[in-house]
Amino acid sequence: MIDTKQRILDTAERLIADRGYAATSLRHIIGEAGVNLAAVHYHFGSKEDLLDELILQKATGVNTERLALLDRFEAEAGGGPVPVEKVMSAFFEPMIEVGSRNPQFVRLMGRMYAEGLLAAVVAKHFQPTLARFLDVLRRSLPHLPDAELSSRAQFMIGAMSHAVCGQRPFSQLIGEPQPADFRCTMRRLMVFLSGGLKAPATPEVHQ
Amino acid sequence: MIDTKQRILDTAERLIADRGYAATSLRHIIGEAGVNLAAVHYHFGSKEDLLDELILQKATGVNTERLALLDRFEAEAGGGPVPVEKVMSAFFEPMIEVGSRNPQFVRLMGRMYAEGLLAAVVAKHFQPTLARFLDVLRRSLPHLPDAELSSRAQFMIGAMSHAVCGQRPFSQLIGEPQPADFRCTMRRLMVFLSGGLKAPATPEVHQ
DNA sequence: GTCTATACTGAGATAGAC
DNA sequence: GTCTATCTCAGTATAGAC
């Protein structure tokens, strides 16, 4: 065998992107990859760790690009706040770029979100990136209390997760005329999130 | 046994709200409920159908209340467009009300979203409600093309899903000082979504 | 119509031989 | 590094008692 580990990774990526994580059994993966079941546990430890390595390989490049763009926009702002639209751009454009070149990446990410695998596997790969973006956003939106900014970051992540998700459960319900392409959806998302982030702070109510 | 079916439902609700759907085995449920394994399949057919009935019981009341509120706001508008904030209010206030009285309902819904069980089980219970809200929103936001409104509805659902999710994977990453209470989070969500929905239409780019 | 006992299939994980 | 054999536990299906 040339490279058992990489063959497992490649096959897993394809099958999980197509069918989802839960629906893709290790026995299915090893069958198509032509390797032994125990080899998966030898190289990765568990099915979840296999997914973890897959995400790591795919997400690292995007996050590096995001941080580089954010650095550039911050330098351009010369110490002042970075406009919200620029922050959104730094976050989403690298994703659009990769997604347009490699649709499988988008489908895989969508699967992760759709199956709720963020908490255990995905979150840690995005932690440093998100923390950095939050720091920049805090200065772009000085009218927002910290707690409200945190909430809005959650909303942002949720909207993105759902938008990236390939199999959108409400698509036909909402009457989407045709499956909009990824780039178009992401641009709409950036506009939507910019509008939401710039909304006035929620008034405190005591009732 | 007094009522086997309801005991199964009650125990399942509690366990799934606490541990999640995938992590709650039927054998765990029947152990705590004191019933036989096959009784579950007799009454519900499958584990997924059990979940389906659970969601149905919980969601019907909320959706009825939502539609009633929307009807009232539409009547108040007297044929004109209903303000976006009113539409958000009709959608979220019934949820806030139920969630404040019965926190377990919120945790269960959060689990559904977190585990990506919308597509198969949850979506159909919300379909008529969502379609109705979309129709009203379309007239509240006449500057938006239909395709863009559909996208924004997706973003809205995604943001809500993630916000309702009890175990928020990015909470500590983002540095949320303390677990904000449900009512407060939902009010922030309404403000955020109103801002996003009212954003200008995304300019068409051809590149 | 309700429920019990039991068996079946497929999943992920593991120990140990080579 | 790799593979065979096996373990445990999951959801499911069925036969039959009451």
GROMACS .gro file of C-alpha atoms (C1' of nucleotides) in nm:
model
  450
    1MET     CA    1   0.000   0.000   0.000
    2ILE     CA    2   0.134   0.339  -0.101
    3ASP     CA    3  -0.007   0.554   0.173
    4THR     CA    4  -0.281   0.396   0.377
    5LYS     CA    5  -0.341   0.701   0.593
    6GLN     CA    6  -0.391   0.942   0.303
    7ARG     CA    7  -0.614   0.697   0.118
    8ILE     CA    8  -0.837   0.676   0.424
    9LEU     CA    9  -0.849   1.055   0.447
   10ASP     CA   10  -0.933   1.102   0.080
   11THR     CA   11  -1.204   0.839   0.078
   12ALA     CA   12  -1.354   0.968   0.403
   13GLU     CA   13  -1.366   1.323   0.267
   14ARG     CA   14  -1.553   1.217  -0.041
   15LEU     CA   15  -1.800   0.988   0.131
   16ILE     CA   16  -1.873   1.219   0.422
   17ALA     CA   17  -1.922   1.515   0.187
   18ASP     CA   18  -2.169   1.306  -0.012
   19ARG     CA   19  -2.359   1.120   0.257
   20GLY     CA   20  -2.280   1.288   0.588
   21TYR     CA   21  -2.076   1.181   0.887
   22ALA     CA   22  -2.328   0.968   1.072
   23ALA     CA   23  -2.442   0.791   0.756
   24THR     CA   24  -2.087   0.703   0.654
   25SER     CA   25  -1.964   0.398   0.843
   26LEU     CA   26  -1.599   0.316   0.885
   27ARG     CA   27  -1.666  -0.014   0.709
   28HIS     CA   28  -1.794   0.177   0.407
   29ILE     CA   29  -1.483   0.394   0.401
   30ILE     CA   30  -1.238   0.106   0.430
   31GLY     CA   31  -1.429  -0.087   0.166
   32GLU     CA   32  -1.382   0.187  -0.093
   33ALA     CA   33  -1.029   0.267   0.021
   34GLY     CA   34  -0.927  -0.096   0.015
   35VAL     CA   35  -0.775  -0.096   0.363
   36ASN     CA   36  -0.842  -0.280   0.685
   37LEU     CA   37  -1.081  -0.158   0.954
   38ALA     CA   38  -0.818  -0.163   1.226
   39ALA     CA   39  -0.594   0.060   1.015
   40VAL     CA   40  -0.835   0.347   1.077
   41HIS     CA   41  -0.802   0.313   1.450
   42TYR     CA   42  -0.428   0.268   1.421
   43HIS     CA   43  -0.379   0.590   1.224
   44PHE     CA   44  -0.647   0.808   1.379
   45GLY     CA   45  -0.771   0.650   1.701
   46SER     CA   46  -1.142   0.682   1.636
   47LYS     CA   47  -1.395   0.785   1.378
   48GLU     CA   48  -1.424   1.124   1.544
   49ASP     CA   49  -1.050   1.179   1.533
   50LEU     CA   50  -1.050   1.096   1.166
   51LEU     CA   51  -1.303   1.372   1.112
   52ASP     CA   52  -1.094   1.601   1.324
   53GLU     CA   53  -0.788   1.556   1.103
   54LEU     CA   54  -1.001   1.607   0.795
   55ILE     CA   55  -1.131   1.939   0.922
   56LEU     CA   56  -0.785   2.045   1.031
   57GLN     CA   57  -0.644   1.986   0.684
   58LYS     CA   58  -0.925   2.177   0.518
   59ALA     CA   59  -0.973   2.467   0.759
   60THR     CA   60  -0.619   2.575   0.832
   61GLY     CA   61  -0.562   2.740   0.496
   62VAL     CA   62  -0.887   2.933   0.508
   63ASN     CA   63  -0.825   3.063   0.857
   64THR     CA   64  -0.473   3.173   0.776
   65GLU     CA   65  -0.605   3.367   0.480
   66ARG     CA   66  -0.877   3.524   0.694
   67LEU     CA   67  -0.631   3.649   0.953
   68ALA     CA   68  -0.398   3.787   0.685
   69LEU     CA   69  -0.682   3.983   0.526
   70LEU     CA   70  -0.793   4.115   0.864
   71ASP     CA   71  -0.438   4.229   0.940
   72ARG     CA   72  -0.428   4.414   0.611
   73PHE     CA   73  -0.762   4.587   0.665
   74GLU     CA   74  -0.657   4.684   1.015
   75ALA     CA   75  -0.335   4.835   0.881
   76GLU     CA   76  -0.535   5.025   0.620
   77ALA     CA   77  -0.757   5.167   0.893
   78GLY     CA   78  -0.447   5.314   1.058
   79GLY     CA   79  -0.546   5.255   1.418
   80GLY     CA   80  -0.909   5.352   1.367
   81PRO     CA   81  -1.198   5.107   1.367
   82VAL     CA   82  -1.226   4.872   1.070
   83PRO     CA   83  -1.563   4.911   0.894
   84VAL     CA   84  -1.796   4.619   0.963
   85GLU     CA   85  -1.821   4.541   0.593
   86LYS     CA   86  -1.445   4.502   0.576
   87VAL     CA   87  -1.447   4.263   0.871
   88MET     CA   88  -1.716   4.056   0.703
   89SER     CA   89  -1.516   4.058   0.384
   90ALA     CA   90  -1.204   3.932   0.561
   91PHE     CA   91  -1.405   3.650   0.710
   92PHE     CA   92  -1.604   3.536   0.410
   93GLU     CA   93  -1.395   3.608   0.101
   94PRO     CA   94  -1.135   3.338   0.177
   95MET     CA   95  -1.420   3.092   0.224
   96ILE     CA   96  -1.579   3.198  -0.105
   97GLU     CA   97  -1.247   3.162  -0.281
   98VAL     CA   98  -1.184   2.808  -0.159
   99GLY     CA   99  -1.546   2.708  -0.206
  100SER     CA  100  -1.552   2.824  -0.565
  101ARG     CA  101  -1.240   2.629  -0.654
  102ASN     CA  102  -1.324   2.319  -0.451
  103PRO     CA  103  -1.699   2.263  -0.401
  104GLN     CA  104  -1.626   1.951  -0.200
  105PHE     CA  105  -1.483   2.168   0.075
  106VAL     CA  106  -1.811   2.353   0.105
  107ARG     CA  107  -2.014   2.036   0.108
  108LEU     CA  108  -1.796   1.889   0.380
  109MET     CA  109  -1.824   2.200   0.594
  110GLY     CA  110  -2.197   2.208   0.536
  111ARG     CA  111  -2.222   1.851   0.656
  112MET     CA  112  -2.033   1.934   0.971
  113TYR     CA  113  -2.271   2.215   1.054
  114ALA     CA  114  -2.582   2.026   0.949
  115GLU     CA  115  -2.501   1.735   1.174
  116GLY     CA  116  -2.413   1.951   1.470
  117LEU     CA  117  -2.056   1.835   1.490
  118LEU     CA  118  -1.926   2.181   1.568
  119ALA     CA  119  -1.904   2.153   1.941
  120ALA     CA  120  -1.685   1.848   1.959
  121VAL     CA  121  -1.467   1.878   1.653
  122VAL     CA  122  -1.491   2.198   1.456
  123ALA     CA  123  -1.496   2.471   1.716
  124LYS     CA  124  -1.139   2.433   1.834
  125HIS     CA  125  -1.001   2.482   1.484
  126PHE     CA  126  -1.175   2.817   1.458
  127GLN     CA  127  -1.121   2.942   1.811
  128PRO     CA  128  -0.812   3.163   1.759
  129THR     CA  129  -0.957   3.305   1.438
  130LEU     CA  130  -1.288   3.392   1.596
  131ALA     CA  131  -1.129   3.552   1.899
  132ARG     CA  132  -0.924   3.778   1.673
  133PHE     CA  133  -1.229   3.880   1.468
  134LEU     CA  134  -1.425   3.956   1.783
  135ASP     CA  135  -1.152   4.189   1.906
  136VAL     CA  136  -1.160   4.382   1.582
  137LEU     CA  137  -1.539   4.391   1.573
  138ARG     CA  138  -1.551   4.526   1.927
  139ARG     CA  139  -1.378   4.842   1.811
  140SER     CA  140  -1.585   4.862   1.493
  141LEU     CA  141  -1.904   4.862   1.699
  142PRO     CA  142  -1.828   5.069   2.008
  143HIS     CA  143  -2.196   5.131   2.073
  144LEU     CA  144  -2.250   4.765   2.164
  145PRO     CA  145  -2.205   4.630   2.516
  146ASP     CA  146  -1.976   4.328   2.530
  147ALA     CA  147  -2.258   4.089   2.612
  148GLU     CA  148  -2.455   4.205   2.311
  149LEU     CA  149  -2.155   4.171   2.082
  150SER     CA  150  -2.109   3.814   2.205
  151SER     CA  151  -2.470   3.737   2.130
  152ARG     CA  152  -2.443   3.884   1.783
  153ALA     CA  153  -2.133   3.680   1.716
  154GLN     CA  154  -2.338   3.373   1.801
  155PHE     CA  155  -2.610   3.483   1.562
  156MET     CA  156  -2.351   3.542   1.293
  157ILE     CA  157  -2.204   3.196   1.332
  158GLY     CA  158  -2.548   3.043   1.329
  159ALA     CA  159  -2.652   3.221   1.012
  160MET     CA  160  -2.329   3.124   0.841
  161SER     CA  161  -2.355   2.764   0.953
  162HIS     CA  162  -2.702   2.729   0.816
  163ALA     CA  163  -2.617   2.909   0.492
  164VAL     CA  164  -2.316   2.689   0.425
  165CYS     CA  165  -2.518   2.378   0.493
  166GLY     CA  166  -2.568   2.211   0.159
  167GLN     CA  167  -2.893   2.032   0.234
  168ARG     CA  168  -3.101   2.319   0.352
  169PRO     CA  169  -3.406   2.174   0.518
  170PHE     CA  170  -3.623   2.476   0.454
  171SER     CA  171  -3.524   2.541   0.095
  172GLN     CA  172  -3.833   2.415  -0.075
  173LEU     CA  173  -4.054   2.533   0.209
  174ILE     CA  174  -3.940   2.886   0.155
  175GLY     CA  175  -3.976   2.846  -0.216
  176GLU     CA  176  -3.624   2.907  -0.328
  177PRO     CA  177  -3.661   2.912  -0.706
  178GLN     CA  178  -3.326   2.749  -0.777
  179PRO     CA  179  -3.028   2.647  -0.571
  180ALA     CA  180  -2.839   2.973  -0.554
  181ASP     CA  181  -2.471   2.941  -0.608
  182PHE     CA  182  -2.234   2.959  -0.317
  183ARG     CA  183  -2.068   3.288  -0.403
  184CYS     CA  184  -2.400   3.465  -0.439
  185THR     CA  185  -2.532   3.330  -0.111
  186MET     CA  186  -2.221   3.433   0.077
  187ARG     CA  187  -2.239   3.788  -0.058
  188ARG     CA  188  -2.598   3.813   0.054
  189LEU     CA  189  -2.493   3.680   0.392
  190MET     CA  190  -2.228   3.948   0.430
  191VAL     CA  191  -2.484   4.221   0.360
  192PHE     CA  192  -2.734   4.066   0.600
  193LEU     CA  193  -2.484   4.027   0.881
  194SER     CA  194  -2.348   4.378   0.837
  195GLY     CA  195  -2.700   4.510   0.877
  196GLY     CA  196  -2.760   4.302   1.187
  197LEU     CA  197  -2.430   4.388   1.350
  198LYS     CA  198  -2.483   4.760   1.298
  199ALA     CA  199  -2.829   4.759   1.452
  200PRO     CA  200  -2.867   4.973   1.764
  201ALA     CA  201  -2.810   4.800   2.097
  202THR     CA  202  -3.108   4.616   2.238
  203PRO     CA  203  -3.282   4.829   2.501
  204GLU     CA  204  -3.280   4.680   2.851
  205VAL     CA  205  -3.623   4.571   2.966
  206HIS     CA  206  -3.719   4.485   3.321
  207GLN     CA  207  -4.038   4.295   3.338
  208MET     CA  208  -4.898   0.031   3.386
  209ILE     CA  209  -5.098   0.351   3.380
  210ASP     CA  210  -4.997   0.497   3.048
  211THR     CA  211  -4.697   0.339   2.885
  212LYS     CA  212  -4.695   0.569   2.586
  213GLN     CA  213  -4.692   0.891   2.786
  214ARG     CA  214  -4.428   0.757   3.024
  215ILE     CA  215  -4.205   0.688   2.726
  216LEU     CA  216  -4.267   1.037   2.590
  217ASP     CA  217  -4.197   1.207   2.921
  218THR     CA  218  -3.880   1.014   2.988
  219ALA     CA  219  -3.756   1.064   2.634
  220GLU     CA  220  -3.816   1.437   2.657
  221ARG     CA  221  -3.616   1.466   2.976
  222LEU     CA  222  -3.326   1.248   2.866
  223ILE     CA  223  -3.296   1.392   2.516
  224ALA     CA  224  -3.311   1.747   2.651
  225ASP     CA  225  -3.030   1.659   2.891
  226ARG     CA  226  -2.802   1.442   2.680
  227GLY     CA  227  -2.908   1.484   2.320
  228TYR     CA  228  -3.084   1.257   2.075
  229ALA     CA  229  -2.792   1.050   1.949
  230ALA     CA  230  -2.650   1.002   2.298
  231THR     CA  231  -2.983   0.882   2.439
  232SER     CA  232  -3.040   0.517   2.357
  233LEU     CA  233  -3.381   0.358   2.359
  234ARG     CA  234  -3.254   0.116   2.620
  235HIS     CA  235  -3.169   0.408   2.845
  236ILE     CA  236  -3.516   0.553   2.800
  237ILE     CA  237  -3.701   0.230   2.869
  238GLY     CA  238  -3.479   0.162   3.169
  239GLU     CA  239  -3.580   0.488   3.335
  240ALA     CA  240  -3.939   0.463   3.222
  241GLY     CA  241  -3.970   0.103   3.339
  242VAL     CA  242  -4.119  -0.027   3.017
  243ASN     CA  243  -4.018  -0.284   2.761
  244LEU     CA  244  -3.805  -0.205   2.458
  245ALA     CA  245  -4.057  -0.332   2.208
  246ALA     CA  246  -4.324  -0.107   2.357
  247VAL     CA  247  -4.144   0.189   2.204
  248HIS     CA  248  -4.167   0.041   1.859
  249TYR     CA  249  -4.523  -0.064   1.915
  250HIS     CA  250  -4.634   0.285   2.007
  251PHE     CA  251  -4.408   0.492   1.785
  252GLY     CA  252  -4.255   0.270   1.518
  253SER     CA  253  -3.898   0.386   1.552
  254LYS     CA  254  -3.670   0.609   1.754
  255GLU     CA  255  -3.705   0.882   1.494
  256ASP     CA  256  -4.084   0.865   1.506
  257LEU     CA  257  -4.071   0.896   1.882
  258LEU     CA  258  -3.877   1.219   1.838
  259ASP     CA  259  -4.125   1.332   1.577
  260GLU     CA  260  -4.418   1.296   1.816
  261LEU     CA  261  -4.223   1.475   2.087
  262ILE     CA  262  -4.160   1.773   1.862
  263LEU     CA  263  -4.518   1.773   1.743
  264GLN     CA  264  -4.650   1.793   2.098
  265LYS     CA  265  -4.413   2.074   2.186
  266ALA     CA  266  -4.422   2.283   1.870
  267THR     CA  267  -4.790   2.292   1.785
  268GLY     CA  268  -4.886   2.533   2.060
  269VAL     CA  269  -4.607   2.774   1.981
  270ASN     CA  270  -4.683   2.781   1.611
  271THR     CA  271  -5.053   2.838   1.669
  272GLU     CA  272  -4.971   3.131   1.892
  273ARG     CA  273  -4.731   3.270   1.632
  274LEU     CA  274  -4.989   3.263   1.358
  275ALA     CA  275  -5.251   3.422   1.580
  276LEU     CA  276  -5.017   3.709   1.666
  277LEU     CA  277  -4.926   3.756   1.302
  278ASP     CA  278  -5.293   3.771   1.208
  279ARG     CA  279  -5.351   4.037   1.468
  280PHE     CA  280  -5.057   4.250   1.354
  281GLU     CA  281  -5.168   4.218   0.996
  282ALA     CA  282  -5.516   4.335   1.088
  283GLU     CA  283  -5.367   4.629   1.278
  284ALA     CA  284  -5.169   4.725   0.967
  285GLY     CA  285  -5.497   4.751   0.779
  286GLY     CA  286  -5.381   4.610   0.449
  287GLY     CA  287  -5.044   4.788   0.456
  288PRO     CA  288  -4.713   4.618   0.519
  289VAL     CA  289  -4.648   4.490   0.871
  290PRO     CA  290  -4.331   4.645   1.017
  291VAL     CA  291  -4.042   4.399   1.029
  292GLU     CA  292  -4.011   4.440   1.405
  293LYS     CA  293  -4.373   4.332   1.444
  294VAL     CA  294  -4.315   4.023   1.233
  295MET     CA  295  -4.014   3.931   1.445
  296SER     CA  296  -4.221   3.987   1.754
  297ALA     CA  297  -4.495   3.754   1.631
  298PHE     CA  298  -4.238   3.487   1.565
  299PHE     CA  299  -4.029   3.507   1.879
  300GLU     CA  300  -4.256   3.622   2.160
  301PRO     CA  301  -4.454   3.296   2.175
  302MET     CA  302  -4.125   3.109   2.190
  303ILE     CA  303  -3.999   3.335   2.469
  304GLU     CA  304  -4.320   3.285   2.659
  305VAL     CA  305  -4.308   2.907   2.646
  306GLY     CA  306  -3.934   2.899   2.708
  307SER     CA  307  -3.961   3.113   3.017
  308ARG     CA  308  -4.230   2.893   3.168
  309ASN     CA  309  -4.077   2.562   3.059
  310PRO     CA  310  -3.698   2.573   3.013
  311GLN     CA  311  -3.698   2.208   2.912
  312PHE     CA  312  -3.879   2.300   2.592
  313VAL     CA  313  -3.596   2.531   2.495
  314ARG     CA  314  -3.330   2.274   2.575
  315LEU     CA  315  -3.508   2.013   2.368
  316MET     CA  316  -3.542   2.247   2.070
  317GLY     CA  317  -3.179   2.345   2.109
  318ARG     CA  318  -3.080   1.980   2.096
  319MET     CA  319  -3.276   1.929   1.778
  320TYR     CA  320  -3.099   2.214   1.608
  321ALA     CA  321  -2.757   2.131   1.752
  322GLU     CA  322  -2.772   1.777   1.623
  323GLY     CA  323  -2.893   1.873   1.279
  324LEU     CA  324  -3.220   1.687   1.313
  325LEU     CA  325  -3.417   1.962   1.143
  326ALA     CA  326  -3.425   1.823   0.795
  327ALA     CA  327  -3.580   1.489   0.875
  328VAL     CA  328  -3.807   1.565   1.168
  329VAL     CA  329  -3.846   1.926   1.263
  330ALA     CA  330  -3.890   2.107   0.934
  331LYS     CA  331  -4.231   1.969   0.847
  332HIS     CA  332  -4.381   2.090   1.174
  333PHE     CA  333  -4.275   2.445   1.097
  334GLN     CA  334  -4.345   2.449   0.725
  335PRO     CA  335  -4.690   2.612   0.721
  336THR     CA  336  -4.589   2.865   0.983
  337LEU     CA  337  -4.276   2.966   0.796
  338ALA     CA  338  -4.454   2.996   0.464
  339ARG     CA  339  -4.706   3.230   0.622
  340PHE     CA  340  -4.435   3.447   0.778
  341LEU     CA  341  -4.249   3.465   0.449
  342ASP     CA  342  -4.558   3.594   0.273
  343VAL     CA  343  -4.599   3.871   0.525
  344LEU     CA  344  -4.229   3.957   0.520
  345ARG     CA  345  -4.235   3.982   0.142
  346ARG     CA  346  -4.470   4.277   0.165
  347SER     CA  347  -4.281   4.430   0.458
  348LEU     CA  348  -3.962   4.433   0.251
  349PRO     CA  349  -4.070   4.522  -0.102
  350HIS     CA  350  -3.719   4.636  -0.195
  351LEU     CA  351  -3.590   4.276  -0.176
  352PRO     CA  352  -3.598   4.038  -0.474
  353ASP     CA  353  -3.760   3.707  -0.390
  354ALA     CA  354  -3.435   3.516  -0.408
  355GLU     CA  355  -3.275   3.750  -0.159
  356LEU     CA  356  -3.568   3.725   0.078
  357SER     CA  357  -3.536   3.347   0.065
  358SER     CA  358  -3.169   3.369   0.150
  359ARG     CA  359  -3.237   3.601   0.438
  360ALA     CA  360  -3.502   3.366   0.570
  361GLN     CA  361  -3.237   3.096   0.572
  362PHE     CA  362  -3.000   3.322   0.762
  363MET     CA  363  -3.274   3.403   1.009
  364ILE     CA  364  -3.347   3.040   1.076
  365GLY     CA  365  -2.978   2.966   1.113
  366ALA     CA  366  -2.922   3.245   1.362
  367MET     CA  367  -3.224   3.140   1.564
  368SER     CA  368  -3.123   2.775   1.561
  369HIS     CA  369  -2.781   2.852   1.691
  370ALA     CA  370  -2.908   3.096   1.951
  371VAL     CA  371  -3.161   2.851   2.089
  372CYS     CA  372  -2.901   2.578   2.106
  373GLY     CA  373  -2.826   2.527   2.472
  374GLN     CA  374  -2.471   2.399   2.436
  375ARG     CA  375  -2.324   2.676   2.231
  376PRO     CA  376  -1.990   2.555   2.104
  377PHE     CA  377  -1.840   2.900   2.076
  378SER     CA  378  -1.966   3.045   2.402
  379GLN     CA  379  -1.644   3.035   2.596
  380LEU     CA  380  -1.441   3.111   2.285
  381ILE     CA  381  -1.624   3.434   2.240
  382GLY     CA  382  -1.592   3.509   2.608
  383GLU     CA  383  -1.953   3.532   2.705
  384PRO     CA  384  -1.930   3.654   3.064
  385GLN     CA  385  -2.223   3.451   3.187
  386PRO     CA  386  -2.493   3.239   3.031
  387ALA     CA  387  -2.737   3.506   2.928
  388ASP     CA  388  -3.093   3.417   2.999
  389PHE     CA  389  -3.319   3.303   2.723
  390ARG     CA  390  -3.550   3.602   2.712
  391CYS     CA  391  -3.261   3.845   2.686
  392THR     CA  392  -3.093   3.650   2.407
  393MET     CA  393  -3.414   3.631   2.208
  394ARG     CA  394  -3.471   4.006   2.233
  395ARG     CA  395  -3.121   4.068   2.108
  396LEU     CA  396  -3.187   3.824   1.827
  397MET     CA  397  -3.499   4.012   1.721
  398VAL     CA  398  -3.305   4.338   1.701
  399PHE     CA  399  -3.023   4.173   1.509
  400LEU     CA  400  -3.251   4.004   1.258
  401SER     CA  401  -3.456   4.319   1.203
  402GLY     CA  402  -3.136   4.500   1.116
  403GLY     CA  403  -3.026   4.229   0.879
  404LEU     CA  404  -3.362   4.197   0.707
  405LYS     CA  405  -3.385   4.570   0.648
  406ALA     CA  406  -3.042   4.593   0.492
  407PRO     CA  407  -3.039   4.709   0.128
  408ALA     CA  408  -3.049   4.441  -0.139
  409THR     CA  409  -2.717   4.285  -0.227
  410PRO     CA  410  -2.580   4.445  -0.546
  411GLU     CA  411  -2.543   4.204  -0.836
  412VAL     CA  412  -2.183   4.137  -0.925
  413HIS     CA  413  -2.067   3.973  -1.245
  414GLN     CA  414  -1.714   3.854  -1.221
  415DG     C1'  415  -5.501  -0.413   2.134
  416DT     C1'  416  -5.078  -0.416   2.463
  417DC     C1'  417  -4.689  -0.568   2.596
  418DT     C1'  418  -4.279  -0.923   2.686
  419DA     C1'  419  -3.886  -1.204   2.557
  420DT     C1'  420  -3.556  -1.280   2.247
  421DA     C1'  421  -3.300  -1.277   1.830
  422DC     C1'  422  -3.094  -1.023   1.428
  423DT     C1'  423  -2.791  -0.688   1.192
  424DG     C1'  424  -2.464  -0.341   1.177
  425DA     C1'  425  -2.196   0.000   1.421
  426DG     C1'  426  -1.727   0.151   1.657
  427DA     C1'  427  -1.363  -0.021   1.929
  428DT     C1'  428  -0.980  -0.338   2.085
  429DA     C1'  429  -0.628  -0.723   2.174
  430DG     C1'  430  -0.295  -0.973   1.997
  431DA     C1'  431  -0.063  -1.244   1.612
  432DC     C1'  432   0.234  -1.151   1.228
  433DG     C1'  433   0.225  -0.123   1.025
  434DT     C1'  434  -0.118  -0.442   0.921
  435DC     C1'  435  -0.475  -0.784   0.977
  436DT     C1'  436  -0.795  -1.138   1.202
  437DA     C1'  437  -1.106  -1.217   1.539
  438DT     C1'  438  -1.387  -1.064   1.879
  439DC     C1'  439  -1.640  -0.745   2.208
  440DT     C1'  440  -2.002  -0.431   2.329
  441DC     C1'  441  -2.381  -0.168   2.225
  442DA     C1'  442  -2.697   0.037   1.919
  443DG     C1'  443  -3.173   0.019   1.659
  444DT     C1'  444  -3.483  -0.303   1.473
  445DA     C1'  445  -3.798  -0.712   1.387
  446DT     C1'  446  -4.083  -1.087   1.520
  447DA     C1'  447  -4.331  -1.452   1.780
  448DG     C1'  448  -4.629  -1.505   2.104
  449DA     C1'  449  -4.836  -1.426   2.600
  450DC     C1'  450  -5.222  -1.180   2.805
   0.00000   0.00000   0.00000
